[in-house]
mmCIF file of C-alpha atoms in Angstrom:
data_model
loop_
_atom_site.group_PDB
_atom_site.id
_atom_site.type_symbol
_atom_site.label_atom_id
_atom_site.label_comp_id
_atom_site.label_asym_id
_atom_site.label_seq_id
_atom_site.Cartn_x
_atom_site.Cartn_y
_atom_site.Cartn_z
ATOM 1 C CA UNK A 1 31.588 7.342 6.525
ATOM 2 C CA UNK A 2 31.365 4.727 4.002
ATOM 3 C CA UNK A 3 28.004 2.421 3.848
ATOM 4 C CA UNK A 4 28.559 -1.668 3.711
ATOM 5 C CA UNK A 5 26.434 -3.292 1.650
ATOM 6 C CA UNK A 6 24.522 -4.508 4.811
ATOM 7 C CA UNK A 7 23.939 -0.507 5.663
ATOM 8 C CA UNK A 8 23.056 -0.062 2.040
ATOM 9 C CA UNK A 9 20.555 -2.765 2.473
ATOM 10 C CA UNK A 10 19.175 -1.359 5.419
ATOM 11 C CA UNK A 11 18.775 1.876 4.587
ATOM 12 C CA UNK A 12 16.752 0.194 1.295
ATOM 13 C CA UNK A 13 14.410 -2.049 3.598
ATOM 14 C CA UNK A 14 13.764 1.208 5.869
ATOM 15 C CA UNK A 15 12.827 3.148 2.699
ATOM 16 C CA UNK A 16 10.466 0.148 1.307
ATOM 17 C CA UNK A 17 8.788 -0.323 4.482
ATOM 18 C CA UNK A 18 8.415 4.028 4.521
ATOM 19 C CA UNK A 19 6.793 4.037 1.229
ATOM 20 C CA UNK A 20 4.092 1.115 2.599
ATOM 21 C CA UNK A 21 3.814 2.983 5.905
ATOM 22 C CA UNK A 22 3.442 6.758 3.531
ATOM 23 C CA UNK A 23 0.306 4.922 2.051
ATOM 24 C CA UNK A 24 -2.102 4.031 4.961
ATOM 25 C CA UNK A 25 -0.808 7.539 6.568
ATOM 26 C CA UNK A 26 -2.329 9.452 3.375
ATOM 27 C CA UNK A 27 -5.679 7.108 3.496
ATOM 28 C CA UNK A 28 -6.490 7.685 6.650
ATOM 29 C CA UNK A 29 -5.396 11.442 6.992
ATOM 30 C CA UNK A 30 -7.538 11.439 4.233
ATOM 31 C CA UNK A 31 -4.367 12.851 1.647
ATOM 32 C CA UNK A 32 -5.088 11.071 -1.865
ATOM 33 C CA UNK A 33 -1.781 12.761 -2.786
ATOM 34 C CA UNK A 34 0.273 11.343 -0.060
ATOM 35 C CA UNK A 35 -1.082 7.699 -0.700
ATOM 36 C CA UNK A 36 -0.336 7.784 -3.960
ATOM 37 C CA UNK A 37 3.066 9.119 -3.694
ATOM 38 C CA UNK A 38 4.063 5.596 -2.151
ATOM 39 C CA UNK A 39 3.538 4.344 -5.948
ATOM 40 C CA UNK A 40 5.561 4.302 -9.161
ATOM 41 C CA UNK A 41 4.178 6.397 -12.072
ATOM 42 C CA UNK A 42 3.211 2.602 -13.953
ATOM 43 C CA UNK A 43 2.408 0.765 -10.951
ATOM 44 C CA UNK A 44 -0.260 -1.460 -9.899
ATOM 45 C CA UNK A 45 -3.233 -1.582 -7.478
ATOM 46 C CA UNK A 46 -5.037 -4.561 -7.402
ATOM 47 C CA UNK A 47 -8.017 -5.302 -4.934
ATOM 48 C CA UNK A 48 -10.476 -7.296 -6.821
ATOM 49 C CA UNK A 49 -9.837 -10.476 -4.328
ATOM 50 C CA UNK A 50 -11.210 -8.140 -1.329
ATOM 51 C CA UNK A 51 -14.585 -6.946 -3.651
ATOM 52 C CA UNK A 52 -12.288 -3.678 -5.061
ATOM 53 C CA UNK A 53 -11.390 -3.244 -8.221
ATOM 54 C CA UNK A 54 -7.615 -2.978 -10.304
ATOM 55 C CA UNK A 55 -6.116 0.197 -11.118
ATOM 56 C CA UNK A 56 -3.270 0.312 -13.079
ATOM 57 C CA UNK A 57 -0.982 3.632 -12.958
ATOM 58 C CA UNK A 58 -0.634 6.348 -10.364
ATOM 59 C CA UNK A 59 -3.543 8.480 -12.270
ATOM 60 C CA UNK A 60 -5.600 5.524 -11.703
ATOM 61 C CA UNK A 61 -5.043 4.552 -8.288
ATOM 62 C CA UNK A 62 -4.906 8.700 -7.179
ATOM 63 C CA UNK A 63 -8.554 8.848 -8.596
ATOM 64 C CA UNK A 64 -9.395 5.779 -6.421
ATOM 65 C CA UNK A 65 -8.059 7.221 -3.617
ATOM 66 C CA UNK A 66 -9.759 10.351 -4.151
ATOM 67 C CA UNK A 67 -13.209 8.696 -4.392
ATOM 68 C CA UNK A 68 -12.363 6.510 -1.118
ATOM 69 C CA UNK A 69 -11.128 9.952 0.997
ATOM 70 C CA UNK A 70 -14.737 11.286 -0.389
ATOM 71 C CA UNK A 71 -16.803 8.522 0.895
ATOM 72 C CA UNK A 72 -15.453 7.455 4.120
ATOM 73 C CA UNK A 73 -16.065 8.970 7.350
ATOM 74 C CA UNK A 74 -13.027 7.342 9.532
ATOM 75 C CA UNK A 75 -10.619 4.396 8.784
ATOM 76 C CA UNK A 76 -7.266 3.491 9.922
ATOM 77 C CA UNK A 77 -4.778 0.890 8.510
ATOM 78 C CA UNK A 78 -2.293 -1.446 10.243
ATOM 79 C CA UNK A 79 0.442 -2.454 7.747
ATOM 80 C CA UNK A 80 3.059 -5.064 9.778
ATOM 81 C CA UNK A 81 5.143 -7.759 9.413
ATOM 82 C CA UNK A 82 7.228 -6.735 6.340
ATOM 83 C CA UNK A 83 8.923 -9.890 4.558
ATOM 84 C CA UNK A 84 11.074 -8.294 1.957
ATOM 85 C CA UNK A 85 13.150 -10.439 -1.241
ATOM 86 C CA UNK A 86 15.485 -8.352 -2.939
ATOM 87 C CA UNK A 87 16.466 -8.958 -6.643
ATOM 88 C CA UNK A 88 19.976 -9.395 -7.648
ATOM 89 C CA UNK A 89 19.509 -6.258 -10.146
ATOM 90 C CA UNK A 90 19.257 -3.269 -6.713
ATOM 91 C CA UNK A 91 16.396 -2.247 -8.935
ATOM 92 C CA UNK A 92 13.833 -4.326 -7.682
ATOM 93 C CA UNK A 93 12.098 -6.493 -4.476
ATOM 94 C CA UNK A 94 9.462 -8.530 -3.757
ATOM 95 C CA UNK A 95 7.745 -9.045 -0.458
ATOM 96 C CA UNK A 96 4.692 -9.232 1.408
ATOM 97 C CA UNK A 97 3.257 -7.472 4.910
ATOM 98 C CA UNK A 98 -0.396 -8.071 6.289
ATOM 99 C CA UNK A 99 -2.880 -4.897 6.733
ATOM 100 C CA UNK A 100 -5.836 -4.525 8.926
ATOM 101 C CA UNK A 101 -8.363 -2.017 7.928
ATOM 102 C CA UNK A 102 -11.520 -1.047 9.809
ATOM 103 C CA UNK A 103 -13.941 2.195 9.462
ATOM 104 C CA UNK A 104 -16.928 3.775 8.315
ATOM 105 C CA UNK A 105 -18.534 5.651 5.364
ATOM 106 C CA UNK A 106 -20.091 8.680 5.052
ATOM 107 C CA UNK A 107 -23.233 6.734 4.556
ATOM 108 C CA UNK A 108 -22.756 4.608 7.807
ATOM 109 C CA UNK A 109 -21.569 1.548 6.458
ATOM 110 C CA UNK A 110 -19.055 -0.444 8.334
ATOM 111 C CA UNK A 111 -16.006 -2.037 6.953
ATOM 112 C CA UNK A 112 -13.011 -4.257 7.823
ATOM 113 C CA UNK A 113 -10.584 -6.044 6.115
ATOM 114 C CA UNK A 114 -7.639 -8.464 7.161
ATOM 115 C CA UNK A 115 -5.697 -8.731 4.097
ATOM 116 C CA UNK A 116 -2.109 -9.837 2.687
ATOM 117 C CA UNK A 117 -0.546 -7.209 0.909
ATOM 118 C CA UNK A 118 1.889 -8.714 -2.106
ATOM 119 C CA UNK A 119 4.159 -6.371 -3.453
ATOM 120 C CA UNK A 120 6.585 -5.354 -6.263
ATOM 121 C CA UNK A 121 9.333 -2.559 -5.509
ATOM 122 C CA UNK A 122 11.063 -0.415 -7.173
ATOM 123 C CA UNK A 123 13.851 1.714 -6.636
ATOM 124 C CA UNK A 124 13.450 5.304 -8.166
ATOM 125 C CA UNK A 125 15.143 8.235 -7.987
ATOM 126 C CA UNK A 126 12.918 9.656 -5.117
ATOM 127 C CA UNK A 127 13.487 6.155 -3.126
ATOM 128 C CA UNK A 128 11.617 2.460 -2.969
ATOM 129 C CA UNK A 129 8.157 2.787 -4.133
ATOM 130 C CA UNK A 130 5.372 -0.008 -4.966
ATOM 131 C CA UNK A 131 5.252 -0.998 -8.122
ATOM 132 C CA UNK A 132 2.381 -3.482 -8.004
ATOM 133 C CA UNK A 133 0.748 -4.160 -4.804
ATOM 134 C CA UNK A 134 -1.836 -7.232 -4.884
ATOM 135 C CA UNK A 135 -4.657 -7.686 -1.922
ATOM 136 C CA UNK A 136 -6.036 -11.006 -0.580
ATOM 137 C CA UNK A 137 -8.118 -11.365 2.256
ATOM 138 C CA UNK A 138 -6.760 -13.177 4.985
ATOM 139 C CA UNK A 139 -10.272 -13.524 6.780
ATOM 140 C CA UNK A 140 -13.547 -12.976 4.572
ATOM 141 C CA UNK A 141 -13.986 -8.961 4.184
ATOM 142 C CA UNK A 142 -16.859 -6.778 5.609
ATOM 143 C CA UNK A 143 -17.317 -4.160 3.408
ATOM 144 C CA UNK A 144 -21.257 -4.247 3.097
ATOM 145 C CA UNK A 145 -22.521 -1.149 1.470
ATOM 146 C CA UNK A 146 -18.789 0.593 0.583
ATOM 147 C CA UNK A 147 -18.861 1.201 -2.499
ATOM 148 C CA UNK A 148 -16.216 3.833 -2.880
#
């Protein structure tokens, strides 16, 4: 069977919205690993317009995620409504998908966050990954005493 380029595309908008998806599975199963595997080796992670902070590299953002799984006590994430711009190189896309985020710390601290996720993809040769992802907040964040 031979793919069309609208199967090709497809298949590449199903593997972009898998690597998003791969992330909030390993933060709330509470898998650093997994979370970050949903990143490119350079990539981005930028929350400083929700109170976080900006890691750049998957070493970086791993040890974030490692300090979050370590502090929080439950959590879930919604990612949805995946907009996705490819380039004209089949290298790279651009697109955007809103995430809702509520839990708890160890400490008992409450948190929620309604946030636009803005990303960068790339293609690599273990599928799409995020290669920058940027955080606003849609509504203004709760996230008295986290401090992850």
């Amino acid at each position: 069977m031979t793919l069309t380029p609208a199967d090709t595309r497809t298949a590449d908008l199903l593997d972009i919205q898998r690597a998003t998806h791969v992330y909030a599975r390993g933060l709330d199963r509470f898998d650093p690993a997994e979370a970050a595997s949903a990143f490119t080796d350079d990539a981005v992670w930028d929350a400083t317009a929700v109170g976080l902070e900006r890691f750049a590299g998957r070493a970086e953002i791993l040890g974030f995620f490692e300090r979050d799984a370590a502090a929080i006590a439950d959590q879930f994430h919604i990612i949805t409504n995946h907009v996705v711009d490819f380039d004209g190189d089949g290298v790279t896309a651009r697109g955007t998908n809103y995430v809702f985020s509520e839990g708890h710390t160890k400490s008992g601290a409450a948190f929620k966050a309604i946030a636009l996720n803005e990303d960068v993809y790339r293609r690599t040769p273990e599928g799409w990954r995020i290669a920058e992802r940027r955080i606003s907040a849609l509504t203004p964040p709760q996230l008295e005493g986290f401090d992850a």
